[in-house]
Tab-separated table of C-alpha atoms in Angstrom:
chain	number	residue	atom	x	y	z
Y	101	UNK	CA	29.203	-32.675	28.933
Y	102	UNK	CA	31.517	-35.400	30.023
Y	103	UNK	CA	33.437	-38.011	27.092
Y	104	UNK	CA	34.609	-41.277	27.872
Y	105	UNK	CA	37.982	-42.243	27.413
Y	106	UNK	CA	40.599	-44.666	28.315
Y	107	UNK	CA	43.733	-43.992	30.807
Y	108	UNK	CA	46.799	-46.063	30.112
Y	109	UNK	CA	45.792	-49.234	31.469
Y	110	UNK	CA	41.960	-49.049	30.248
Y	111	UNK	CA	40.149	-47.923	32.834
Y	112	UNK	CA	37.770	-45.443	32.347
Y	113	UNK	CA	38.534	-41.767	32.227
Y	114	UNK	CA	36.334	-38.820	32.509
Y	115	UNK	CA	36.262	-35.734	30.127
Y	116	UNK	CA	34.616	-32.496	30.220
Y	117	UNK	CA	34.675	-30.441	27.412
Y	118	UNK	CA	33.436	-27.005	28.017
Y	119	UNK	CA	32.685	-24.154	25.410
Y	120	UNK	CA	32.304	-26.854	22.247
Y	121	UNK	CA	28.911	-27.362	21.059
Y	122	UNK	CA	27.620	-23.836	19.282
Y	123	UNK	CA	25.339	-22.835	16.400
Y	124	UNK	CA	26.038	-19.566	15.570
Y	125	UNK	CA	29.199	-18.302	13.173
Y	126	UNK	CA	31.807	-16.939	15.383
Y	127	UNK	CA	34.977	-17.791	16.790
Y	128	UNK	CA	35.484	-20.164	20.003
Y	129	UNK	CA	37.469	-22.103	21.914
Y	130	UNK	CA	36.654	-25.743	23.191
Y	131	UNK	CA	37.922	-26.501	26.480
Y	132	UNK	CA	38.736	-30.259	27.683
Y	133	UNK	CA	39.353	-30.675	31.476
Y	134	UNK	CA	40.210	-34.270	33.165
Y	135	UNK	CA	38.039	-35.109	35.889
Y	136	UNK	CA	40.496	-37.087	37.257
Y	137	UNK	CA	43.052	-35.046	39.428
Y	138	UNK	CA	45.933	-37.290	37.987
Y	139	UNK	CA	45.757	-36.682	34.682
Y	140	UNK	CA	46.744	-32.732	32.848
Y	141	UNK	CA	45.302	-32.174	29.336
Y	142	UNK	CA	48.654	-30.871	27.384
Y	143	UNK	CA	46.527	-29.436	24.743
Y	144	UNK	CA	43.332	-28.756	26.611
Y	145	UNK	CA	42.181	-25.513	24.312
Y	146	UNK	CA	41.371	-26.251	20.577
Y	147	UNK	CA	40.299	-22.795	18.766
Y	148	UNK	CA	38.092	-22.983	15.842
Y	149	UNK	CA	35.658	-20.919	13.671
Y	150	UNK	CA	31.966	-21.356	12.187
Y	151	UNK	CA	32.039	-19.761	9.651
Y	152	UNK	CA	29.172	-17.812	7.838
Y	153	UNK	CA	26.964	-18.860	5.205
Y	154	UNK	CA	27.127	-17.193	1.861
Y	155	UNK	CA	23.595	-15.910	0.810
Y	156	UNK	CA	21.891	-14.065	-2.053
Y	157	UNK	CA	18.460	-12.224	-2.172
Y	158	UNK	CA	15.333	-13.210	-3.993
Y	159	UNK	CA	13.327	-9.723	-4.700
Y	160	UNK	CA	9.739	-9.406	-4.091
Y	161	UNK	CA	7.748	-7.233	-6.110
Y	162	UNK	CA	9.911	-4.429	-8.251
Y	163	UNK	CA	6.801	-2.255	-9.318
Y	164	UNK	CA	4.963	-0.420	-6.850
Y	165	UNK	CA	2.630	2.112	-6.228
Y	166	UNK	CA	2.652	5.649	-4.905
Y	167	UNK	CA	1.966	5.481	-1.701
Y	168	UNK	CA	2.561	8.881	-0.124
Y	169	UNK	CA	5.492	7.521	1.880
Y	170	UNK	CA	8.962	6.516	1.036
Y	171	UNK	CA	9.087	2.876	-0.503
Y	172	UNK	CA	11.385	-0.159	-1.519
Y	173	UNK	CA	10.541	-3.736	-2.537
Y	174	UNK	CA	11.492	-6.551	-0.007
Y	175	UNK	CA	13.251	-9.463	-0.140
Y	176	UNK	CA	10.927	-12.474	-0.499
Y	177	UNK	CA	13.402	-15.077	0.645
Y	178	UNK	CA	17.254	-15.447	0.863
Y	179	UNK	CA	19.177	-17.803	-1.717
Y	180	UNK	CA	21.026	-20.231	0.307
Y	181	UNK	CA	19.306	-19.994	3.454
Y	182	UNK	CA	19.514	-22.682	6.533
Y	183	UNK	CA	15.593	-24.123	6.481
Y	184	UNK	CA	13.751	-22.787	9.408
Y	185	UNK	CA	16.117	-19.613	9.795
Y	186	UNK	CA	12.957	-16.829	8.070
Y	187	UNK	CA	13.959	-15.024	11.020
Y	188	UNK	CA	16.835	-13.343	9.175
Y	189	UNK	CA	14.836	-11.931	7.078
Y	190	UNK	CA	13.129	-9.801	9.590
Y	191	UNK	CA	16.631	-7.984	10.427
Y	192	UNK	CA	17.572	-6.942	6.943
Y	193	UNK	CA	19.055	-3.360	6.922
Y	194	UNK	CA	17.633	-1.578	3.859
Y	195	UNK	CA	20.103	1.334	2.127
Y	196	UNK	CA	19.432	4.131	-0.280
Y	197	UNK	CA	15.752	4.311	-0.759
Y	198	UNK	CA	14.137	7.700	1.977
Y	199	UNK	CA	13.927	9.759	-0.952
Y	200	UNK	CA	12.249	7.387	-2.980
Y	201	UNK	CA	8.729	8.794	-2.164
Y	202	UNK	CA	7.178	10.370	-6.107
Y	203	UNK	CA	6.238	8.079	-8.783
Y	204	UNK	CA	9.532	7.381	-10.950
Y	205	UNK	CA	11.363	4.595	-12.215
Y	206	UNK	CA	15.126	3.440	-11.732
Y	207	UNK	CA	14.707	3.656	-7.945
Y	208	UNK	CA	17.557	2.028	-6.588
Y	209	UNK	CA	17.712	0.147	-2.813
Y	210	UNK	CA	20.353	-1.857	-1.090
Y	211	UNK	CA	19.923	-4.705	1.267
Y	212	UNK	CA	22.447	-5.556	3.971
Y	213	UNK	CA	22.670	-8.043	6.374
Y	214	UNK	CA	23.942	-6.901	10.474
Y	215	UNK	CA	27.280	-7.827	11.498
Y	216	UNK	CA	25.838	-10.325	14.178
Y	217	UNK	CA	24.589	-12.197	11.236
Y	218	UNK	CA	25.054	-16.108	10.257
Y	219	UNK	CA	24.921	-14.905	7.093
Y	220	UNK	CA	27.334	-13.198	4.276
Y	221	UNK	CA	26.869	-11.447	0.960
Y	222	UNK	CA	29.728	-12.219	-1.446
Y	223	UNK	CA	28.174	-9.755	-3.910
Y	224	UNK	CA	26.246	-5.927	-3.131
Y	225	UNK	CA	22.813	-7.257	-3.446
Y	226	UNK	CA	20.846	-4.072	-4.582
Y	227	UNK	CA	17.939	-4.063	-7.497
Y	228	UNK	CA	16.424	-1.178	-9.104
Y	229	UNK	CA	12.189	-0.542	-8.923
Y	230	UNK	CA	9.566	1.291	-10.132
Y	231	UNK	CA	6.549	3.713	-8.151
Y	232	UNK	CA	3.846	3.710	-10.740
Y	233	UNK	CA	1.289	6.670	-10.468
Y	234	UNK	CA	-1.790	5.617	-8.175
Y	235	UNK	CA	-4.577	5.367	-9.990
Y	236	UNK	CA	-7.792	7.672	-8.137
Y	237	UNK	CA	-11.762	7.520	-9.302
Y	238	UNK	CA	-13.765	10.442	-9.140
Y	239	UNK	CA	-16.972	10.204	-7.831
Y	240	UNK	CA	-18.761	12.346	-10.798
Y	241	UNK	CA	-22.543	14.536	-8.971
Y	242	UNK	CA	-23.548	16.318	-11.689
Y	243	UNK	CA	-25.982	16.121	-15.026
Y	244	UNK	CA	-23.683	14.300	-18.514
Y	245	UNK	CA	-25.677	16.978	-20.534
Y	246	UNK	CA	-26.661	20.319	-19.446
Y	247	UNK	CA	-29.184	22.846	-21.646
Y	248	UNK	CA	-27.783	26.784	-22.663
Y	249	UNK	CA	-28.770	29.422	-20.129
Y	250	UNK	CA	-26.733	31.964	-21.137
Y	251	UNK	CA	-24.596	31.186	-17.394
Y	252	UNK	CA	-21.529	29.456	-17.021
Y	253	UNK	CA	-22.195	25.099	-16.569
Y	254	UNK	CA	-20.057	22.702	-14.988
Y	255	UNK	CA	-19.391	19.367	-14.042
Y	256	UNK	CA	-18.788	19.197	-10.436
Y	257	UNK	CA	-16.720	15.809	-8.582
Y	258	UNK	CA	-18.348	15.280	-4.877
Y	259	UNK	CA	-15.201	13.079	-4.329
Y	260	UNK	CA	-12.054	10.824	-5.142
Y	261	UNK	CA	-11.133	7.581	-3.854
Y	262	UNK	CA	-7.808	5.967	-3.516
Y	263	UNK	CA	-6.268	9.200	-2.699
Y	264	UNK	CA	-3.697	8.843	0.049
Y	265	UNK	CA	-4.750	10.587	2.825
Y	266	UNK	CA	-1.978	13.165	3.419
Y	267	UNK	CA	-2.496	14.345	0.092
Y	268	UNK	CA	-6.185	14.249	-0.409
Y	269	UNK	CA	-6.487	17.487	0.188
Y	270	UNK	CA	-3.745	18.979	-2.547
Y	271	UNK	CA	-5.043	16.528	-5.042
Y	272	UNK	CA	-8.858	17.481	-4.947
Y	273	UNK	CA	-7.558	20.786	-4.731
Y	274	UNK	CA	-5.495	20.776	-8.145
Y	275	UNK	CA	-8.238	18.528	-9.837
Y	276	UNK	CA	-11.879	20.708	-8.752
C-alpha cells in the first residue's frame, strides 16, 4: 500500500511499504520504497517479530470408557486463546497415550502444539486419565427356576450388548 508523506518543501510524497502488514507469529521485514525516483530511503528495511501467544489447555473429560481402541481425553479449549482461532485446536499433536488401550487408571497423555503454530506452551501441558471397565448386559433366554431331573440345568445368555465389536467374540466366549 502506498503512505503519504511530505518532501522537504511539502509537497506530497509517495510511499510503498511492502512486506508490513502480517498476522501470523514469525519474523519479517517491512520494506519502504519512494515512488518518487528522487528520493532513496536510507533505512528502507525495518526487521521485526510477532511473537507467539502463550497458551494453556483446558481438559475435557479425564474418565473414559473401554473402548477397544487406544484412548486419551481432549482438550476442550485453550487458555489464552485469540477469539475465533478454534482452529488450533484441530492440529494438536497428542504424545504418550497408543498403549493406553485396557481399562486402568493413571494413564498419562501429552499435548503439543506444531512448530508452525501462533501459539506457545510455557509449561508441558500433560494430565493423567482413567479407562473405566465398560459396562455389558446380558440378554438372559432361559427359565429363573428349573425342577430336578436328575440331568445337569443351566442358565443359558442368547446375547450381550455393549460389547465392542472386535472383542465380542472373546468376551461371550469367556462369559457362556
Amino acid at each position: 500500500p502506498a503512505v503519504d508523506a511530505k518532501d522537504i518543501n511539502g509537497m506530497s510524497l509517495e510511499l510503498l511499504l511492502v512486506n508490513f502488514n502480517k498476522i501470523n507469529a514469525g519474523r519479517y521485514t517491512a520494506i519502504a520504497i519512494s515512488a518518487d525516483t528522487n528520493y532513496k530511503i536510507s533505512n528502507s528495511t525495518y526487521a521485526y517479530e510477532i511473537q507467539k501467544k502463550s497458551a494453556s489447555v483446558s481438559w475435557g473429560t479425564l474418565n473414559l470408557v473401554y473402548s477397544g481402541s487406544p484412548q486419551h481425553p481432549r482438550v476442550d479449549s485453550l487458555v489464552g486463546m485469540v477469539q475465533g482461532d478454534d482452529e488450533v485446536l484441530s492440529t494438536l499433536i497428542y504424545r504418550g497415550y497408543n498403549a493406553n488401550v485396557n481399562a486402568g487408571e493413571g494413564y498419562a497423555v501429552t499435548v503439543e502444539l506444531p512448530v508452525n503454530s501462533n501459539y506457545k506452551f510455557d509449561t508441558l501441558q500433560s494430565t493423567v486419565y482413567n479407562i473405566f471397565k465398560r459396562v455389558i448386559t446380558a440378554q438372559w433366554n432361559s427359565a429363573r427356576t428349573f425342577e430336578y431331573n436328575g440331568r445337569e440345568q443351566n442358565a443359558t445368555v442368547s446375547s450381550f450388548s455393549n460389547i465392542v465389536q472386535s472383542d465380542a467374540q472373546s468376551v461371550i466366549s469367556s462369559l457362556i
